[in-house]
Amino acid sequence: MLTVMVELIPFSTALRERSRSAHSGSEHAGFMADLMRGNGTRDDYVALVAQHWYIYAALEAAASTFATDPIAAPFITAKLTRLPALEADLEYLIGADWRTRITPVPTTERYVTRIDEIADAGWAGGFVAHHYTRYLGDLSGGQFIGKLMSRQFELGTNGIGFYVFDEIADPAAFKDVYREQLDAAPWDAAEAERVIDEVLLAYQFNTDLFVDLAAAKAASAA
Ligand code: HEM
């Protein structure tokens, strides 16, 4: 009986429930929590934008790899593409030479390596796991984070383009369709489990990223 009931839970619901505490870990990581509470600096915000650049470069390169994959393709749309916005943000925040002024922290290197490995292996489920963790987050809490950063650092509409999805008028409706697509993915129980594990790993990278950024900040203040 229990097995039957478990199978009735849509995959997207199981995924959200199974990742709830990992989400909480990322959301409340000290570096992010400080930024949200107004205890972070503009430099802290810029450091985060820089790490996002490496992560989305990897994610969006992987999206090109999977563009014609039957499982991954329904999730891939230019409406989500963040790299050009990140580059415009970095140019505004750091200057035209931003590329020579940023470096990845160790967690970002590991995060990027993992996304590259998944692309090289052609594992569509793993790609969807990373795609979901970043973009659904950006369309959820990210919408609030962007407004808060703009207000805190008096950026107006500059330097926060990453959080602005010009082509997605209704993020809630977009997320509903995305969840329907997750539920329609042709994964058996074992693959569904592997995808959930990969989402948990993606959350861990995001939490560890905040730990690294806090350590880098402490080191530069010393
Ligand atoms: C201060 C930081 C954060 C805040 C305030 C926040 C807030 C939220 C909120 C309110 C939702 C629910 C939206 C809804 O029900 O439609 C949400 C969903 C989500 N967040 Fe976050 N979040 C934060 C950080 C993160 C991070 C670091 C990640 C991972 C990169 C992330 C990934 C997600 C995902 C994937 C969802 C969608 C869950 C689902 O409905 O399946 N969030 N977030």
Short mmCIF file of C-alpha atoms and ligand atoms in Angstrom, two decimals:
data_model
loop_
_atom_site.label_atom_id
_atom_site.label_comp_id
_atom_site.label_asym_id
_atom_site.label_seq_id
_atom_site.Cartn_x
_atom_site.Cartn_y
_atom_site.Cartn_z
CA MET A 1 0.00 0.00 0.00
CA LEU A 2 2.65 2.42 1.07
CA THR A 3 4.57 1.87 -2.18
CA VAL A 4 1.47 2.75 -4.20
CA MET A 5 0.96 5.95 -2.22
CA VAL A 6 4.60 6.98 -2.67
CA GLU A 7 4.31 6.49 -6.43
CA LEU A 8 1.33 8.84 -6.53
CA ILE A 9 3.42 11.76 -5.35
CA PRO A 10 4.47 13.79 -8.41
CA PHE A 11 8.23 13.83 -8.94
CA SER A 12 8.39 17.63 -8.60
CA THR A 13 6.71 17.43 -5.20
CA ALA A 14 9.01 14.64 -4.01
CA LEU A 15 11.97 16.67 -5.23
CA ARG A 16 10.88 19.79 -3.37
CA GLU A 17 10.17 17.88 -0.18
CA ARG A 18 13.40 15.90 -0.30
CA SER A 19 15.44 19.05 -0.87
CA ARG A 20 13.66 21.30 1.63
CA SER A 21 16.28 21.06 4.35
CA ALA A 22 19.14 21.41 1.84
CA HIS A 23 17.42 24.59 0.61
CA SER A 24 17.21 25.87 4.13
CA GLY A 25 20.94 25.16 4.57
CA SER A 26 21.77 27.26 1.48
CA GLU A 27 19.36 30.05 2.36
CA HIS A 28 20.67 30.42 5.91
CA ALA A 29 24.39 30.04 5.14
CA GLY A 30 26.17 32.89 6.99
CA PHE A 31 27.45 34.79 3.94
CA MET A 32 24.03 34.84 2.24
CA ALA A 33 22.11 35.48 5.44
CA ASP A 34 24.41 38.45 6.18
CA LEU A 35 23.82 39.87 2.71
CA MET A 36 20.08 39.47 3.13
CA ARG A 37 20.07 41.10 6.58
CA GLY A 38 21.97 44.12 5.36
CA ASN A 39 25.21 43.01 7.03
CA GLY A 40 27.05 42.42 3.76
CA THR A 41 29.04 44.89 1.66
CA ARG A 42 28.87 45.81 -2.00
CA ASP A 43 32.12 43.86 -2.45
CA ASP A 44 30.43 40.78 -0.99
CA TYR A 45 27.64 41.11 -3.53
CA VAL A 46 30.16 41.55 -6.36
CA ALA A 47 32.07 38.45 -5.19
CA LEU A 48 28.86 36.43 -5.47
CA VAL A 49 28.09 37.77 -8.96
CA ALA A 50 31.61 36.78 -10.06
CA GLN A 51 31.15 33.18 -8.85
CA HIS A 52 27.79 33.03 -10.64
CA TRP A 53 29.58 33.90 -13.87
CA TYR A 54 31.69 30.71 -13.74
CA ILE A 55 28.73 28.56 -12.72
CA TYR A 56 26.39 29.84 -15.45
CA ALA A 57 29.14 29.67 -18.07
CA ALA A 58 29.34 25.94 -17.30
CA LEU A 59 25.58 25.46 -17.03
CA GLU A 60 24.82 27.30 -20.26
CA ALA A 61 27.63 25.53 -22.15
CA ALA A 62 26.05 22.27 -20.93
CA ALA A 63 22.67 23.53 -22.17
CA SER A 64 24.15 23.78 -25.68
CA THR A 65 25.41 20.21 -25.37
CA PHE A 66 21.97 18.96 -24.38
CA ALA A 67 19.94 21.17 -26.75
CA THR A 68 18.76 18.21 -28.83
CA ASP A 69 18.59 15.65 -26.03
CA PRO A 70 14.97 14.43 -25.82
CA ILE A 71 14.92 14.47 -21.98
CA ALA A 72 16.79 17.73 -21.38
CA ALA A 73 15.53 19.79 -24.35
CA PRO A 74 12.06 20.65 -22.93
CA PHE A 75 13.75 22.47 -20.03
CA ILE A 76 16.16 24.46 -22.17
CA THR A 77 15.05 27.91 -23.32
CA ALA A 78 16.84 31.14 -24.19
CA LYS A 79 14.39 32.88 -21.81
CA LEU A 80 16.49 31.58 -18.92
CA THR A 81 19.95 32.38 -20.28
CA ARG A 82 21.84 34.41 -17.65
CA LEU A 83 25.39 34.75 -18.95
CA PRO A 84 24.93 37.99 -20.94
CA ALA A 85 23.18 39.61 -17.95
CA LEU A 86 25.98 38.47 -15.61
CA GLU A 87 28.57 39.95 -17.95
CA ALA A 88 26.74 43.27 -18.10
CA ASP A 89 26.42 43.25 -14.29
CA LEU A 90 30.15 42.57 -13.85
CA GLU A 91 31.05 45.31 -16.30
CA TYR A 92 28.91 47.76 -14.35
CA LEU A 93 30.07 46.60 -10.91
CA ILE A 94 33.80 46.05 -11.58
CA GLY A 95 34.59 47.74 -14.91
CA ALA A 96 35.47 46.75 -18.46
CA ASP A 97 38.42 44.68 -17.22
CA TRP A 98 36.23 42.53 -14.93
CA ARG A 99 37.42 39.30 -16.56
CA THR A 100 40.98 39.81 -15.32
CA ARG A 101 39.80 40.76 -11.84
CA ILE A 102 37.80 37.70 -10.88
CA THR A 103 38.85 34.20 -9.80
CA PRO A 104 36.81 31.15 -8.86
CA VAL A 105 36.82 30.00 -5.23
CA PRO A 106 37.53 26.26 -4.71
CA THR A 107 33.84 25.26 -4.46
CA THR A 108 33.07 27.04 -7.72
CA GLU A 109 35.85 25.04 -9.40
CA ARG A 110 34.35 21.80 -8.07
CA TYR A 111 30.82 22.87 -9.05
CA VAL A 112 31.95 23.69 -12.60
CA THR A 113 33.91 20.42 -12.85
CA ARG A 114 30.79 18.49 -11.86
CA ILE A 115 28.61 20.23 -14.47
CA ASP A 116 31.30 19.63 -17.12
CA GLU A 117 31.49 15.93 -16.15
CA ILE A 118 27.72 15.56 -16.53
CA ALA A 119 27.84 17.23 -19.95
CA ASP A 120 30.76 15.02 -21.05
CA ALA A 121 28.89 11.92 -19.86
CA GLY A 122 25.70 13.03 -21.65
CA TRP A 123 23.67 12.47 -18.47
CA ALA A 124 20.46 14.43 -19.13
CA GLY A 125 19.01 13.79 -15.66
CA GLY A 126 22.11 15.22 -14.00
CA PHE A 127 21.93 18.30 -16.21
CA VAL A 128 18.24 18.81 -15.36
CA ALA A 129 19.14 18.52 -11.65
CA HIS A 130 21.61 21.41 -11.92
CA HIS A 131 19.32 23.39 -14.22
CA TYR A 132 16.42 23.07 -11.78
CA THR A 133 18.47 23.98 -8.70
CA ARG A 134 19.76 27.22 -10.16
CA TYR A 135 16.99 28.53 -12.42
CA LEU A 136 13.99 27.66 -10.27
CA GLY A 137 15.83 29.25 -7.35
CA ASP A 138 16.54 32.36 -9.43
CA LEU A 139 12.85 32.58 -10.34
CA SER A 140 11.84 32.11 -6.68
CA GLY A 141 13.92 33.59 -3.87
CA GLY A 142 16.17 35.17 -6.50
CA GLN A 143 13.44 37.64 -7.40
CA PHE A 144 13.40 38.91 -3.85
CA ILE A 145 17.22 38.83 -3.49
CA GLY A 146 17.66 41.00 -6.61
CA LYS A 147 15.30 43.68 -5.31
CA LEU A 148 16.97 43.64 -1.92
CA MET A 149 20.48 43.98 -3.40
CA SER A 150 19.33 46.86 -5.59
CA ARG A 151 17.93 48.66 -2.56
CA GLN A 152 20.85 47.93 -0.23
CA PHE A 153 23.58 49.00 -2.61
CA GLU A 154 21.57 51.69 -4.39
CA LEU A 155 22.04 50.00 -7.75
CA GLY A 156 18.70 50.87 -9.31
CA THR A 157 18.40 48.55 -12.29
CA ASN A 158 22.18 48.29 -12.77
CA GLY A 159 24.30 45.34 -11.65
CA ILE A 160 21.26 43.19 -10.85
CA GLY A 161 20.32 42.12 -14.39
CA PHE A 162 21.01 38.52 -13.40
CA TYR A 163 17.82 38.55 -11.34
CA VAL A 164 15.69 40.15 -14.06
CA PHE A 165 14.10 37.73 -16.49
CA ASP A 166 12.85 40.10 -19.17
CA GLU A 167 11.25 37.31 -21.15
CA ILE A 168 9.42 35.68 -18.25
CA ALA A 169 6.51 37.91 -17.30
CA ASP A 170 5.00 35.50 -14.80
CA PRO A 171 7.65 33.46 -12.91
CA ALA A 172 5.01 31.51 -10.94
CA ALA A 173 3.33 30.31 -14.15
CA PHE A 174 6.71 29.48 -15.68
CA LYS A 175 7.62 27.41 -12.60
CA ASP A 176 4.30 25.54 -12.81
CA VAL A 177 5.04 24.51 -16.40
CA TYR A 178 8.59 23.58 -15.40
CA ARG A 179 7.24 21.31 -12.66
CA GLU A 180 4.85 19.69 -15.16
CA GLN A 181 7.87 18.99 -17.34
CA LEU A 182 9.70 17.46 -14.40
CA ASP A 183 6.69 15.25 -13.77
CA ALA A 184 6.61 14.21 -17.44
CA ALA A 185 10.28 13.18 -17.56
CA PRO A 186 10.55 9.47 -18.41
CA TRP A 187 12.57 8.49 -15.34
CA ASP A 188 12.20 5.18 -13.57
CA ALA A 189 12.44 5.10 -9.77
CA ALA A 190 16.20 4.54 -9.77
CA GLU A 191 16.88 7.44 -12.15
CA ALA A 192 14.49 9.71 -10.22
CA GLU A 193 16.51 8.89 -7.13
CA ARG A 194 19.78 9.72 -8.88
CA VAL A 195 18.36 13.05 -10.06
CA ILE A 196 17.24 13.94 -6.52
CA ASP A 197 20.71 13.04 -5.21
CA GLU A 198 22.23 15.33 -7.83
CA VAL A 199 19.94 18.19 -6.75
CA LEU A 200 21.12 17.64 -3.18
CA LEU A 201 24.70 17.80 -4.41
CA ALA A 202 23.92 21.03 -6.28
CA TYR A 203 22.52 22.55 -3.08
CA GLN A 204 25.66 21.43 -1.25
CA PHE A 205 27.81 23.25 -3.81
CA ASN A 206 25.74 26.39 -3.29
CA THR A 207 26.05 26.17 0.49
CA ASP A 208 29.79 25.45 0.29
CA LEU A 209 30.16 28.40 -2.05
CA PHE A 210 28.86 30.70 0.68
CA VAL A 211 31.32 29.11 3.13
CA ASP A 212 34.20 29.77 0.71
CA LEU A 213 33.07 33.36 0.13
CA ALA A 214 32.95 33.95 3.89
CA ALA A 215 36.46 32.47 4.24
CA ALA A 216 37.79 34.62 1.37
CA LYS A 217 36.28 37.69 2.98
CA ALA A 218 37.82 36.84 6.38
CA ALA A 219 41.20 36.26 4.71
CA SER A 220 41.12 39.60 2.88
CA ALA A 221 40.18 41.43 6.07
CA ALA A 222 43.04 39.85 8.06
C1 HEM B 1 18.55 34.07 0.80
C2 HEM B 1 18.49 33.08 -0.01
C3 HEM B 1 17.23 32.43 -0.51
C4 HEM B 1 15.92 32.77 -0.31
C5 HEM B 1 15.35 33.93 0.48
C6 HEM B 1 15.12 31.78 -1.02
C7 HEM B 1 13.75 31.76 -1.06
C8 HEM B 1 12.98 30.86 -1.73
C9 HEM B 1 11.53 30.81 -1.72
C10 HEM B 1 10.63 31.75 -0.96
C11 HEM B 1 11.15 29.78 -2.51
C12 HEM B 1 9.72 29.28 -2.75
C13 HEM B 1 9.08 29.92 -3.95
C14 HEM B 1 7.80 29.22 -4.41
O1 HEM B 1 7.18 28.49 -3.64
O2 HEM B 1 7.45 29.41 -5.56
C15 HEM B 1 12.36 29.20 -3.05
C16 HEM B 1 12.37 28.14 -3.92
C17 HEM B 1 13.52 27.61 -4.44
N1 HEM B 1 14.82 27.98 -4.15
FE1 HEM B 1 15.39 29.40 -2.87
N2 HEM B 1 15.96 30.91 -1.64
C18 HEM B 1 17.25 31.27 -1.34
C19 HEM B 1 18.40 30.66 -1.75
C20 HEM B 1 18.44 29.62 -2.63
C21 HEM B 1 19.65 29.00 -3.11
C22 HEM B 1 21.07 29.39 -2.73
C23 HEM B 1 19.26 28.02 -3.97
C24 HEM B 1 20.12 27.08 -4.76
C25 HEM B 1 20.95 27.51 -5.65
C26 HEM B 1 17.82 28.04 -4.06
C27 HEM B 1 17.04 27.20 -4.85
C28 HEM B 1 15.66 27.17 -4.86
C29 HEM B 1 14.87 26.26 -5.68
C30 HEM B 1 15.41 25.20 -6.63
C31 HEM B 1 13.54 26.55 -5.42
C32 HEM B 1 12.32 25.88 -6.06
C33 HEM B 1 11.80 24.75 -5.21
C34 HEM B 1 10.60 24.09 -5.90
O3 HEM B 1 9.54 24.68 -5.88
O4 HEM B 1 10.78 23.01 -6.46
N3 HEM B 1 17.34 29.01 -3.21
N4 HEM B 1 13.45 29.87 -2.56
#
